[in-house]
């Protein structure tokens, strides 16, 4: 099963990497040819995404290695660390793009050929949709944290290119209107809107991965979901749940279930069965799960 997951993840990352390289090269070239701040914003974001995708690609084989005494959490914390670094860098890039475009607006903005930008962005949007649909199809049976982050970035590209296309279509209609004086401000304004759209996910992921790195328990919704399964599975035995210790880092989830015996008797055979039941009930909801049953003293 792990081998199949690895093949799936490797295939998706290779395809995403190839697509990102191709689109990034086109976006950087197009930003200079078209002279558009919006296109440059998109290109810079994708360039940094590409640079941060490469170490992820190298890391993936290590994420399937078993845990050991020397590495009790395997390489899963490195995954959280790399995802954290990735989103911190992307957040810095986004903030920098916003400040740069505000400066351009304060200096009177600038004008670009709206028709050329519209044709370019609309074509790019179609290509991004095709790439996203292919990756989404390949990830239908398995989607790791890294795959989800890549799918998110392709969705971002779809929304941003579509939004940019609409904005420059609007600029074309404004050319001979009484309010055509706002045209020089459209390109940088759209770049700022696109950048603001990109801000939310990095902040959410930074908080999430920081919690994983310091081994905080996952969100309350996940805890409640695990607790419900645990209570159901131990209800058939002479034990009650005393305490639940859940650690989630990267794609690995460790669950320690502390139980109290109702008759002061502990049976190792029961512990084994409870462990198997909990693992079976949660295996489809978590990527790599480890369950331990511990007697509460």
mmCIF file of N, CA and C in Angstrom, residues 67-165:
data_model
loop_
_atom_site.group_PDB
_atom_site.id
_atom_site.type_symbol
_atom_site.label_atom_id
_atom_site.label_comp_id
_atom_site.label_asym_id
_atom_site.label_seq_id
_atom_site.Cartn_x
_atom_site.Cartn_y
_atom_site.Cartn_z
ATOM 1 N N UNK A 67 9.670 4.361 11.064
ATOM 2 C CA UNK A 67 10.245 5.058 12.218
ATOM 3 C C UNK A 67 11.262 4.141 12.896
ATOM 4 N N UNK A 68 12.161 4.737 13.675
ATOM 5 C CA UNK A 68 13.197 3.961 14.356
ATOM 6 C C UNK A 68 13.513 4.625 15.687
ATOM 7 N N UNK A 69 14.356 3.984 16.489
ATOM 8 C CA UNK A 69 14.751 4.582 17.764
ATOM 9 C C UNK A 69 15.485 5.899 17.540
ATOM 10 N N UNK A 70 16.296 5.932 16.497
ATOM 11 C CA UNK A 70 17.058 7.139 16.195
ATOM 12 C C UNK A 70 16.150 8.245 15.661
ATOM 13 N N UNK A 71 15.121 7.858 14.907
ATOM 14 C CA UNK A 71 14.175 8.825 14.333
ATOM 15 C C UNK A 71 12.759 8.391 14.703
ATOM 16 N N UNK A 72 12.338 8.657 15.948
ATOM 17 C CA UNK A 72 11.023 8.193 16.415
ATOM 18 C C UNK A 72 9.848 8.777 15.631
ATOM 19 N N UNK A 73 10.044 9.930 15.012
ATOM 20 C CA UNK A 73 8.984 10.522 14.196
ATOM 21 C C UNK A 73 9.285 10.396 12.702
ATOM 22 N N UNK A 74 10.307 9.579 12.381
ATOM 23 C CA UNK A 74 10.694 9.438 10.983
ATOM 24 C C UNK A 74 11.137 10.777 10.416
ATOM 25 N N UNK A 75 10.728 11.045 9.191
ATOM 26 C CA UNK A 75 11.054 12.320 8.543
ATOM 27 C C UNK A 75 9.828 13.227 8.464
ATOM 28 N N UNK A 76 8.771 12.869 9.203
ATOM 29 C CA UNK A 76 7.517 13.609 9.086
ATOM 30 C C UNK A 76 7.642 15.049 9.567
ATOM 31 N N UNK A 77 8.485 15.280 10.588
ATOM 32 C CA UNK A 77 8.647 16.654 11.064
ATOM 33 C C UNK A 77 9.409 17.508 10.062
ATOM 34 N N UNK A 78 10.275 16.874 9.271
ATOM 35 C CA UNK A 78 10.966 17.618 8.214
ATOM 36 C C UNK A 78 9.947 18.072 7.175
ATOM 37 N N UNK A 79 8.950 17.215 6.924
ATOM 38 C CA UNK A 79 7.876 17.593 5.998
ATOM 39 C C UNK A 79 7.147 18.825 6.520
ATOM 40 N N UNK A 80 6.780 18.812 7.812
ATOM 41 C CA UNK A 80 6.106 19.967 8.407
ATOM 42 C C UNK A 80 6.988 21.207 8.333
ATOM 43 N N UNK A 81 8.290 21.021 8.588
ATOM 44 C CA UNK A 81 9.234 22.142 8.558
ATOM 45 C C UNK A 81 9.335 22.738 7.153
ATOM 46 N N UNK A 82 9.443 21.876 6.139
ATOM 47 C CA UNK A 82 9.562 22.362 4.763
ATOM 48 C C UNK A 82 8.285 23.063 4.300
ATOM 49 N N UNK A 83 7.131 22.494 4.670
ATOM 50 C CA UNK A 83 5.863 23.137 4.317
ATOM 51 C C UNK A 83 5.757 24.492 5.016
ATOM 52 N N UNK A 84 6.213 24.548 6.278
ATOM 53 C CA UNK A 84 6.213 25.802 7.036
ATOM 54 C C UNK A 84 7.089 26.848 6.348
ATOM 55 N N UNK A 85 8.315 26.452 6.002
ATOM 56 C CA UNK A 85 9.245 27.365 5.323
ATOM 57 C C UNK A 85 8.651 27.829 3.992
ATOM 58 N N UNK A 86 8.056 26.877 3.261
ATOM 59 C CA UNK A 86 7.451 27.195 1.961
ATOM 60 C C UNK A 86 6.417 28.304 2.092
ATOM 61 N N UNK A 87 5.510 28.166 3.058
ATOM 62 C CA UNK A 87 4.436 29.144 3.190
ATOM 63 C C UNK A 87 4.915 30.462 3.799
ATOM 64 N N UNK A 88 5.949 30.420 4.649
ATOM 65 C CA UNK A 88 6.517 31.665 5.179
ATOM 66 C C UNK A 88 7.130 32.480 4.042
ATOM 67 N N UNK A 89 7.898 31.800 3.189
ATOM 68 C CA UNK A 89 8.521 32.481 2.044
ATOM 69 C C UNK A 89 7.450 33.038 1.109
ATOM 70 N N UNK A 90 6.417 32.233 0.822
ATOM 71 C CA UNK A 90 5.346 32.691 -0.064
ATOM 72 C C UNK A 90 4.612 33.884 0.538
ATOM 73 N N UNK A 91 4.420 33.883 1.863
ATOM 74 C CA UNK A 91 3.756 35.010 2.529
ATOM 75 C C UNK A 91 4.595 36.278 2.406
ATOM 76 N N UNK A 92 5.916 36.142 2.602
ATOM 77 C CA UNK A 92 6.823 37.293 2.461
ATOM 78 C C UNK A 92 6.780 37.834 1.035
ATOM 79 N N UNK A 93 6.784 36.917 0.063
ATOM 80 C CA UNK A 93 6.723 37.314 -1.351
ATOM 81 C C UNK A 93 5.427 38.071 -1.640
ATOM 82 N N UNK A 94 4.306 37.549 -1.132
ATOM 83 C CA UNK A 94 3.002 38.179 -1.367
ATOM 84 C C UNK A 94 2.962 39.584 -0.763
ATOM 85 N N UNK A 95 3.427 39.713 0.483
ATOM 86 C CA UNK A 95 3.437 41.024 1.150
ATOM 87 C C UNK A 95 4.317 42.009 0.381
ATOM 88 N N UNK A 96 5.462 41.534 -0.095
ATOM 89 C CA UNK A 96 6.370 42.386 -0.867
ATOM 90 C C UNK A 96 5.719 42.844 -2.178
ATOM 91 N N UNK A 97 4.970 41.928 -2.825
ATOM 92 C CA UNK A 97 4.290 42.279 -4.070
ATOM 93 C C UNK A 97 3.216 43.341 -3.822
ATOM 94 N N UNK A 98 2.521 43.222 -2.692
ATOM 95 C CA UNK A 98 1.483 44.204 -2.354
ATOM 96 C C UNK A 98 2.098 45.586 -2.163
ATOM 97 N N UNK A 99 3.173 45.667 -1.378
ATOM 98 C CA UNK A 99 3.813 46.967 -1.107
ATOM 99 C C UNK A 99 4.381 47.586 -2.389
ATOM 100 N N UNK A 100 4.973 46.755 -3.252
ATOM 101 C CA UNK A 100 5.528 47.274 -4.514
ATOM 102 C C UNK A 100 4.444 47.863 -5.409
ATOM 103 N N UNK A 101 3.301 47.179 -5.475
ATOM 104 C CA UNK A 101 2.224 47.670 -6.337
ATOM 105 C C UNK A 101 1.513 48.879 -5.744
ATOM 106 N N UNK A 102 1.476 48.978 -4.427
ATOM 107 C CA UNK A 102 0.937 50.192 -3.795
ATOM 108 C C UNK A 102 1.813 51.387 -4.165
ATOM 109 N N UNK A 103 3.133 51.175 -4.167
ATOM 110 C CA UNK A 103 4.074 52.232 -4.559
ATOM 111 C C UNK A 103 3.812 52.690 -5.994
ATOM 112 N N UNK A 104 3.571 51.713 -6.892
ATOM 113 C CA UNK A 104 3.276 52.046 -8.296
ATOM 114 C C UNK A 104 2.002 52.884 -8.388
ATOM 115 N N UNK A 105 0.967 52.509 -7.625
ATOM 116 C CA UNK A 105 -0.293 53.257 -7.635
ATOM 117 C C UNK A 105 -0.095 54.685 -7.148
ATOM 118 N N UNK A 106 0.711 54.842 -6.104
ATOM 119 C CA UNK A 106 0.959 56.176 -5.537
ATOM 120 C C UNK A 106 1.730 57.076 -6.501
ATOM 121 N N UNK A 107 2.416 56.459 -7.456
ATOM 122 C CA UNK A 107 3.177 57.234 -8.445
ATOM 123 C C UNK A 107 2.420 57.360 -9.775
ATOM 124 N N UNK A 108 1.114 57.121 -9.731
ATOM 125 C CA UNK A 108 0.300 57.355 -10.923
ATOM 126 C C UNK A 108 -0.039 56.137 -11.747
ATOM 127 N N UNK A 109 0.411 54.949 -11.308
ATOM 128 C CA UNK A 109 0.109 53.717 -12.025
ATOM 129 C C UNK A 109 0.838 53.625 -13.354
ATOM 130 N N UNK A 110 0.423 52.688 -14.203
ATOM 131 C CA UNK A 110 0.991 52.569 -15.544
ATOM 132 C C UNK A 110 0.006 51.815 -16.432
ATOM 133 N N UNK A 111 0.161 51.958 -17.717
ATOM 134 C CA UNK A 111 -0.786 51.379 -18.673
ATOM 135 C C UNK A 111 -0.155 50.213 -19.426
ATOM 136 N N UNK A 112 -0.942 49.148 -19.622
ATOM 137 C CA UNK A 112 -0.479 47.999 -20.405
ATOM 138 C C UNK A 112 -1.491 47.724 -21.511
ATOM 139 N N UNK A 113 -1.085 46.910 -22.483
ATOM 140 C CA UNK A 113 -1.987 46.516 -23.565
ATOM 141 C C UNK A 113 -2.955 45.461 -23.033
ATOM 142 N N UNK A 114 -4.183 45.888 -22.760
ATOM 143 C CA UNK A 114 -5.166 45.008 -22.117
ATOM 144 C C UNK A 114 -5.506 43.793 -22.973
ATOM 145 N N UNK A 115 -5.568 43.969 -24.284
ATOM 146 C CA UNK A 115 -5.931 42.855 -25.176
ATOM 147 C C UNK A 115 -4.898 41.737 -25.111
ATOM 148 N N UNK A 116 -3.618 42.111 -25.166
ATOM 149 C CA UNK A 116 -2.543 41.113 -25.108
ATOM 150 C C UNK A 116 -2.538 40.367 -23.775
ATOM 151 N N UNK A 117 -2.715 41.123 -22.680
ATOM 152 C CA UNK A 117 -2.741 40.497 -21.350
ATOM 153 C C UNK A 117 -3.944 39.571 -21.229
ATOM 154 N N UNK A 118 -5.098 40.004 -21.752
ATOM 155 C CA UNK A 118 -6.317 39.189 -21.700
ATOM 156 C C UNK A 118 -6.122 37.867 -22.439
ATOM 157 N N UNK A 119 -5.583 37.922 -23.652
ATOM 158 C CA UNK A 119 -5.355 36.699 -24.439
ATOM 159 C C UNK A 119 -4.399 35.763 -23.708
ATOM 160 N N UNK A 120 -3.319 36.343 -23.162
ATOM 161 C CA UNK A 120 -2.318 35.538 -22.449
ATOM 162 C C UNK A 120 -2.925 34.879 -21.213
ATOM 163 N N UNK A 121 -3.608 35.666 -20.371
ATOM 164 C CA UNK A 121 -4.152 35.140 -19.114
ATOM 165 C C UNK A 121 -5.269 34.129 -19.356
ATOM 166 N N UNK A 122 -6.112 34.371 -20.348
ATOM 167 C CA UNK A 122 -7.197 33.428 -20.659
ATOM 168 C C UNK A 122 -6.627 32.086 -21.124
ATOM 169 N N UNK A 123 -5.576 32.144 -21.945
ATOM 170 C CA UNK A 123 -4.922 30.906 -22.408
ATOM 171 C C UNK A 123 -4.291 30.165 -21.239
ATOM 172 N N UNK A 124 -3.639 30.930 -20.358
ATOM 173 C CA UNK A 124 -2.995 30.331 -19.184
ATOM 174 C C UNK A 124 -4.033 29.705 -18.259
ATOM 175 N N UNK A 125 -5.186 30.361 -18.126
ATOM 176 C CA UNK A 125 -6.263 29.849 -17.267
ATOM 177 C C UNK A 125 -6.739 28.481 -17.754
ATOM 178 N N UNK A 126 -6.921 28.340 -19.066
ATOM 179 C CA UNK A 126 -7.348 27.056 -19.647
ATOM 180 C C UNK A 126 -6.314 25.971 -19.362
ATOM 181 N N UNK A 127 -5.027 26.302 -19.530
ATOM 182 C CA UNK A 127 -3.949 25.330 -19.267
ATOM 183 C C UNK A 127 -3.921 24.924 -17.794
ATOM 184 N N UNK A 128 -4.136 25.901 -16.894
ATOM 185 C CA UNK A 128 -4.142 25.612 -15.450
ATOM 186 C C UNK A 128 -5.310 24.704 -15.073
ATOM 187 N N UNK A 129 -6.464 24.937 -15.686
ATOM 188 C CA UNK A 129 -7.637 24.093 -15.422
ATOM 189 C C UNK A 129 -7.357 22.654 -15.842
ATOM 190 N N UNK A 130 -6.764 22.484 -17.022
ATOM 191 C CA UNK A 130 -6.430 21.136 -17.509
ATOM 192 C C UNK A 130 -5.457 20.451 -16.556
ATOM 193 N N UNK A 131 -4.408 21.188 -16.139
ATOM 194 C CA UNK A 131 -3.410 20.623 -15.222
ATOM 195 C C UNK A 131 -4.046 20.242 -13.884
ATOM 196 N N UNK A 132 -4.902 21.125 -13.348
ATOM 197 C CA UNK A 132 -5.559 20.839 -12.067
ATOM 198 C C UNK A 132 -6.442 19.598 -12.165
ATOM 199 N N UNK A 133 -7.216 19.479 -13.228
ATOM 200 C CA UNK A 133 -8.110 18.327 -13.392
ATOM 201 C C UNK A 133 -7.324 17.020 -13.484
ATOM 202 N N UNK A 134 -6.188 17.057 -14.186
ATOM 203 C CA UNK A 134 -5.343 15.860 -14.298
ATOM 204 C C UNK A 134 -4.786 15.475 -12.931
ATOM 205 N N UNK A 135 -4.249 16.451 -12.190
ATOM 206 C CA UNK A 135 -3.672 16.180 -10.866
ATOM 207 C C UNK A 135 -4.747 15.723 -9.885
ATOM 208 N N UNK A 136 -5.915 16.359 -9.960
ATOM 209 C CA UNK A 136 -7.028 15.983 -9.078
ATOM 210 C C UNK A 136 -7.461 14.545 -9.348
ATOM 211 N N UNK A 137 -7.487 14.157 -10.609
ATOM 212 C CA UNK A 137 -7.852 12.785 -10.978
ATOM 213 C C UNK A 137 -6.817 11.793 -10.443
ATOM 214 N N UNK A 138 -5.542 12.111 -10.586
ATOM 215 C CA UNK A 138 -4.477 11.217 -10.119
ATOM 216 C C UNK A 138 -4.481 11.078 -8.597
ATOM 217 N N UNK A 139 -4.958 12.121 -7.890
ATOM 218 C CA UNK A 139 -4.940 12.096 -6.422
ATOM 219 C C UNK A 139 -6.253 11.603 -5.824
ATOM 220 N N UNK A 140 -7.134 11.033 -6.643
ATOM 221 C CA UNK A 140 -8.460 10.630 -6.148
ATOM 222 C C UNK A 140 -8.383 9.540 -5.087
ATOM 223 N N UNK A 141 -7.349 8.683 -5.144
ATOM 224 C CA UNK A 141 -7.218 7.597 -4.168
ATOM 225 C C UNK A 141 -6.266 7.930 -3.024
ATOM 226 N N UNK A 142 -5.441 8.936 -3.216
ATOM 227 C CA UNK A 142 -4.479 9.293 -2.170
ATOM 228 C C UNK A 142 -4.054 10.746 -2.329
ATOM 229 N N UNK A 143 -4.109 11.496 -1.219
ATOM 230 C CA UNK A 143 -3.718 12.909 -1.270
ATOM 231 C C UNK A 143 -2.996 13.281 0.020
ATOM 232 N N UNK A 144 -1.671 13.412 -0.055
ATOM 233 C CA UNK A 144 -0.866 13.779 1.113
ATOM 234 C C UNK A 144 -0.897 15.289 1.314
ATOM 235 N N UNK A 145 -0.245 15.749 2.394
ATOM 236 C CA UNK A 145 -0.175 17.172 2.687
ATOM 237 C C UNK A 145 0.528 17.926 1.558
ATOM 238 N N UNK A 146 1.586 17.320 1.013
ATOM 239 C CA UNK A 146 2.333 17.951 -0.080
ATOM 240 C C UNK A 146 1.467 18.035 -1.336
ATOM 241 N N UNK A 147 0.743 16.949 -1.640
ATOM 242 C CA UNK A 147 -0.135 16.943 -2.819
ATOM 243 C C UNK A 147 -1.226 18.001 -2.669
ATOM 244 N N UNK A 148 -1.811 18.089 -1.466
ATOM 245 C CA UNK A 148 -2.868 19.080 -1.226
ATOM 246 C C UNK A 148 -2.350 20.500 -1.427
ATOM 247 N N UNK A 149 -1.104 20.747 -0.979
ATOM 248 C CA UNK A 149 -0.536 22.091 -1.141
ATOM 249 C C UNK A 149 -0.325 22.409 -2.618
ATOM 250 N N UNK A 150 0.047 21.393 -3.408
ATOM 251 C CA UNK A 150 0.226 21.608 -4.847
ATOM 252 C C UNK A 150 -1.116 21.839 -5.545
ATOM 253 N N UNK A 151 -2.132 21.047 -5.178
ATOM 254 C CA UNK A 151 -3.459 21.237 -5.767
ATOM 255 C C UNK A 151 -4.008 22.617 -5.428
ATOM 256 N N UNK A 152 -3.747 23.054 -4.188
ATOM 257 C CA UNK A 152 -4.194 24.390 -3.778
ATOM 258 C C UNK A 152 -3.565 25.464 -4.667
ATOM 259 N N UNK A 153 -2.259 25.341 -4.922
ATOM 260 C CA UNK A 153 -1.561 26.349 -5.719
ATOM 261 C C UNK A 153 -2.052 26.366 -7.168
ATOM 262 N N UNK A 154 -2.437 25.196 -7.697
ATOM 263 C CA UNK A 154 -3.010 25.175 -9.046
ATOM 264 C C UNK A 154 -4.394 25.816 -9.053
ATOM 265 N N UNK A 155 -5.168 25.613 -7.973
ATOM 266 C CA UNK A 155 -6.467 26.286 -7.867
ATOM 267 C C UNK A 155 -6.287 27.800 -7.795
ATOM 268 N N UNK A 156 -5.253 28.215 -7.053
ATOM 269 C CA UNK A 156 -4.935 29.640 -6.960
ATOM 270 C C UNK A 156 -4.640 30.206 -8.346
ATOM 271 N N UNK A 157 -3.864 29.462 -9.131
ATOM 272 C CA UNK A 157 -3.527 29.909 -10.487
ATOM 273 C C UNK A 157 -4.776 30.043 -11.359
ATOM 274 N N UNK A 158 -5.719 29.103 -11.197
ATOM 275 C CA UNK A 158 -6.965 29.162 -11.977
ATOM 276 C C UNK A 158 -7.752 30.422 -11.630
ATOM 277 N N UNK A 159 -7.950 30.633 -10.324
ATOM 278 C CA UNK A 159 -8.745 31.782 -9.871
ATOM 279 C C UNK A 159 -8.067 33.099 -10.246
ATOM 280 N N UNK A 160 -6.745 33.167 -10.048
ATOM 281 C CA UNK A 160 -6.033 34.421 -10.328
ATOM 282 C C UNK A 160 -6.031 34.744 -11.823
ATOM 283 N N UNK A 161 -5.763 33.738 -12.676
ATOM 284 C CA UNK A 161 -5.754 33.999 -14.125
ATOM 285 C C UNK A 161 -7.148 34.348 -14.645
ATOM 286 N N UNK A 162 -8.174 33.701 -14.068
ATOM 287 C CA UNK A 162 -9.550 34.014 -14.459
ATOM 288 C C UNK A 162 -9.912 35.439 -14.038
ATOM 289 N N UNK A 163 -9.547 35.787 -12.794
ATOM 290 C CA UNK A 163 -9.820 37.136 -12.289
ATOM 291 C C UNK A 163 -9.102 38.208 -13.091
ATOM 292 N N UNK A 164 -7.849 37.934 -13.443
ATOM 293 C CA UNK A 164 -7.061 38.887 -14.236
ATOM 294 C C UNK A 164 -7.681 39.059 -15.620
ATOM 295 N N UNK A 165 -8.131 37.958 -16.211
ATOM 296 C CA UNK A 165 -8.766 38.017 -17.540
ATOM 297 C C UNK A 165 -10.004 38.909 -17.512
#
